[in-house]
Coordinates of C-alpha atoms and ligand atoms in Angstrom, one line a residue:
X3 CA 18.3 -5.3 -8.3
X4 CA 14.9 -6.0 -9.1
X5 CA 11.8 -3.8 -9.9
X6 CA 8.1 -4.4 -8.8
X7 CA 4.6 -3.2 -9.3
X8 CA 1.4 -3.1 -6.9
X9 CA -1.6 -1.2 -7.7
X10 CA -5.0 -1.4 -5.3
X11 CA -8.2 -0.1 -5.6
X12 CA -11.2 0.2 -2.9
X13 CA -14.7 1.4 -2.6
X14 CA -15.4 4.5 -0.7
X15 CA -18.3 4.6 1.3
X16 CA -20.2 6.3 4.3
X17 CA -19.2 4.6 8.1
X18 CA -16.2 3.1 7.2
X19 CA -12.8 4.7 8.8
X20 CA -10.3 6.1 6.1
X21 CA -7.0 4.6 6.5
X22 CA -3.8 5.7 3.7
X23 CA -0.6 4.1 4.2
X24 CA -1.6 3.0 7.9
X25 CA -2.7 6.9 9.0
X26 CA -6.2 7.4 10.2
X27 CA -7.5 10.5 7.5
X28 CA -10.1 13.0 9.0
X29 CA -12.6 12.3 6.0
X30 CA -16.6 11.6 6.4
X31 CA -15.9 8.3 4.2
X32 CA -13.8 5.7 4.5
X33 CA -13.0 2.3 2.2
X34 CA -14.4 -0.9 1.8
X35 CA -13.0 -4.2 2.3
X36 CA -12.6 -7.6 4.2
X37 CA -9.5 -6.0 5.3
X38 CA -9.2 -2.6 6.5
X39 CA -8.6 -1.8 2.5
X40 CA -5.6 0.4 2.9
X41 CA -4.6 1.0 -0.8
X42 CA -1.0 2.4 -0.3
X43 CA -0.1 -0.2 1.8
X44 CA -1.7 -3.0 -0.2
X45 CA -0.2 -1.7 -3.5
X46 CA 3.5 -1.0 -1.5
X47 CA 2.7 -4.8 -1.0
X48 CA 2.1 -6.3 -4.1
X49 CA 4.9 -4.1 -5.6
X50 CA 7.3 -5.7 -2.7
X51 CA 6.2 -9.5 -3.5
X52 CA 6.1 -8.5 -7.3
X53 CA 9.8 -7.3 -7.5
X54 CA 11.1 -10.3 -5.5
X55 CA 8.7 -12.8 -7.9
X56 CA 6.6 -14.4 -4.6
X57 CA 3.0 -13.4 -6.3
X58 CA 0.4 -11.4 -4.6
X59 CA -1.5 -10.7 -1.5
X60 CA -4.2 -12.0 -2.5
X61 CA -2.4 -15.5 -2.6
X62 CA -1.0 -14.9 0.7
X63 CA -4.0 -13.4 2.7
X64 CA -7.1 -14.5 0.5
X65 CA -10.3 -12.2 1.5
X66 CA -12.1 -15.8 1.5
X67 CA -10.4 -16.8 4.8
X68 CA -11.7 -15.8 7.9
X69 CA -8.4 -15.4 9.6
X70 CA -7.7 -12.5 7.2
X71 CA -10.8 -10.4 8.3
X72 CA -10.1 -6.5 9.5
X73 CA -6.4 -7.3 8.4
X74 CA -4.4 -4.1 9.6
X75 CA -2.4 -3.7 6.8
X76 CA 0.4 -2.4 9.0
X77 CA 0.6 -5.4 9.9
X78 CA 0.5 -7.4 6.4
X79 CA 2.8 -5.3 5.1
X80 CA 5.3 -6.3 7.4
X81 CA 4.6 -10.0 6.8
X82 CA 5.7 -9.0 3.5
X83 CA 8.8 -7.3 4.3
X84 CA 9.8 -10.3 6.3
X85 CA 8.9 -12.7 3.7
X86 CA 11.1 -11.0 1.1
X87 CA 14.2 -10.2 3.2
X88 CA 13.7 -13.8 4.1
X89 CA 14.1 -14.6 -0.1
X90 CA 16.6 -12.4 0.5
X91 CA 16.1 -8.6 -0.7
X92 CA 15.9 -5.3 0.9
X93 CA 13.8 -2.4 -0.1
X94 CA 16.1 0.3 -1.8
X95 CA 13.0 3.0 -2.6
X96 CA 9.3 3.3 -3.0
X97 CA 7.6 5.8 -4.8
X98 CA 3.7 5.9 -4.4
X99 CA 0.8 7.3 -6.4
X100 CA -2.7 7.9 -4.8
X101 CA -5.2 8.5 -7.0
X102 CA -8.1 10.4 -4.6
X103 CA -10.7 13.0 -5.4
X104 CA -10.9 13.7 -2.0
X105 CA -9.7 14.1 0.7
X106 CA -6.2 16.7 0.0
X107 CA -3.3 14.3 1.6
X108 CA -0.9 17.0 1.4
X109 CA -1.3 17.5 5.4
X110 CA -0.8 13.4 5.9
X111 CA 1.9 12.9 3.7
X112 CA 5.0 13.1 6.1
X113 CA 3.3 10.9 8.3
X114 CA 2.5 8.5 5.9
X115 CA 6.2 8.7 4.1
X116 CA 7.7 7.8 7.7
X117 CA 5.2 5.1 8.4
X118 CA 6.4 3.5 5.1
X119 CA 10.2 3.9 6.0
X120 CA 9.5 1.9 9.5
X121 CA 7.3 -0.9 8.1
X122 CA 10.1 -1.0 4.5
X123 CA 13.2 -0.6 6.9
X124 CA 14.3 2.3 5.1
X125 CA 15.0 5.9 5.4
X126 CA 11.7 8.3 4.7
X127 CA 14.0 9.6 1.6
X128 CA 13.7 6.4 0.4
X129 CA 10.1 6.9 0.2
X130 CA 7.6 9.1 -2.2
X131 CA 3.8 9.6 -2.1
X132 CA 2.3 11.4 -4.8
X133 CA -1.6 12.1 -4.6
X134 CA -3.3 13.2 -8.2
X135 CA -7.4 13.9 -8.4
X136 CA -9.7 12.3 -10.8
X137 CA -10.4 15.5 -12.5
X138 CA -14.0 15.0 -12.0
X139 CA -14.6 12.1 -13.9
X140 CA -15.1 8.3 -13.8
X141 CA -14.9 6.4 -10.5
X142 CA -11.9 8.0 -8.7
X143 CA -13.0 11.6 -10.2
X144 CA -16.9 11.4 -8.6
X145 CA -15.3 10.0 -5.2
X146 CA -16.3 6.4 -5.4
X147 CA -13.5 4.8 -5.1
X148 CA -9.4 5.4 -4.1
X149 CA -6.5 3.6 -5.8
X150 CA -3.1 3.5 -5.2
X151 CA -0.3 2.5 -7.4
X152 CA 3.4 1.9 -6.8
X153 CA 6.6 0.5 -7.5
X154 CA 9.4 -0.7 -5.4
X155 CA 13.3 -1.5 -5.8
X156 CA 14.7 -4.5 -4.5
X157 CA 18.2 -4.9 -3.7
X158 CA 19.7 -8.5 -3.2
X159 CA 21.6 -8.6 0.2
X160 CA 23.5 -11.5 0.0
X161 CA 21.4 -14.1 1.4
X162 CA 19.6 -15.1 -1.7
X163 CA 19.6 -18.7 -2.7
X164 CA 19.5 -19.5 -6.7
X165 CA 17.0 -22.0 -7.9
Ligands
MG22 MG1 -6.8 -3.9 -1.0

């Protein structure tokens, strides 16, 4: 087994859409980025590629290249998921911690839970999202920004290949 952390962070500004672990949130604001900045699914991602020792996504889908542009992050967290059941792993759990003034994502959290089991190939038990306020203060607490952290098991299935 093997243990891995991702943690994301994106600006939150006016006529952008909102967009938490793949779910479109009813919120006036949305997050900045070359991609479409999804913090739960980037830090789900960088937790994945951590635990199974391939880096970051930064390394694999670098903001600088043009290819990479309005990335759905659907879609580059399943790159992910291939590329580490390809080194051999599977996802055993995910737990997930939003850190967002605003909006409440108690109403999106099932949705978000099973969007997670689908693109982790895992059942939506398997799968935790926590939200927590800023309390008010710094970044995260005046609503400027959204971060995400999380941390994913990996389970060796067999295929793995010793270097
Ligand atoms: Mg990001």
């Amino acid at each position: 087994m093997r243990v891995g952390i991702g943690h994301d962070t994106h600006r939150l500004v006016e006529g952008r859409p909102l967009i938490l672990g793949g779910v479109r949130i009813d919120h006036p604001r949305g997050l900045l980025g070359h991609s479409d900045a999804d913090v739960i699914l980037h830090a789900v991602a960088d937790a994945l590629l951590g635990a199974a020792g391939l880096g970051d996504i930064g390394e694999h889908f670098p903001d600088t290249d043009p290819q990479w542009k309005g990335l759905d992050g659907g879609r580059l967290l399943a790159d992910v998921v291939a590329l580490v059941a390809r080194a051999g792993w599977k996802v055993g759990n995910c737990d997930v911690i939003l850190h967002a003034q605003e909006p409440k994502l108690t109403p999106y959290k099932r949705a978000i839970r099973e969007n997670l089991a689908d693109l982790l190939r895992v059942q939506v038990s398997d799968v935790n999202v926590k939200a927590k306020t800023g309390e008010h203060v710094g970044p995260i607490g005046r609503g400027e920004s959204i971060s995400c952290e999380a941390v994913v098991l990996l389970q060796g299935s067999g295929l793995r290949t010793e270097d």
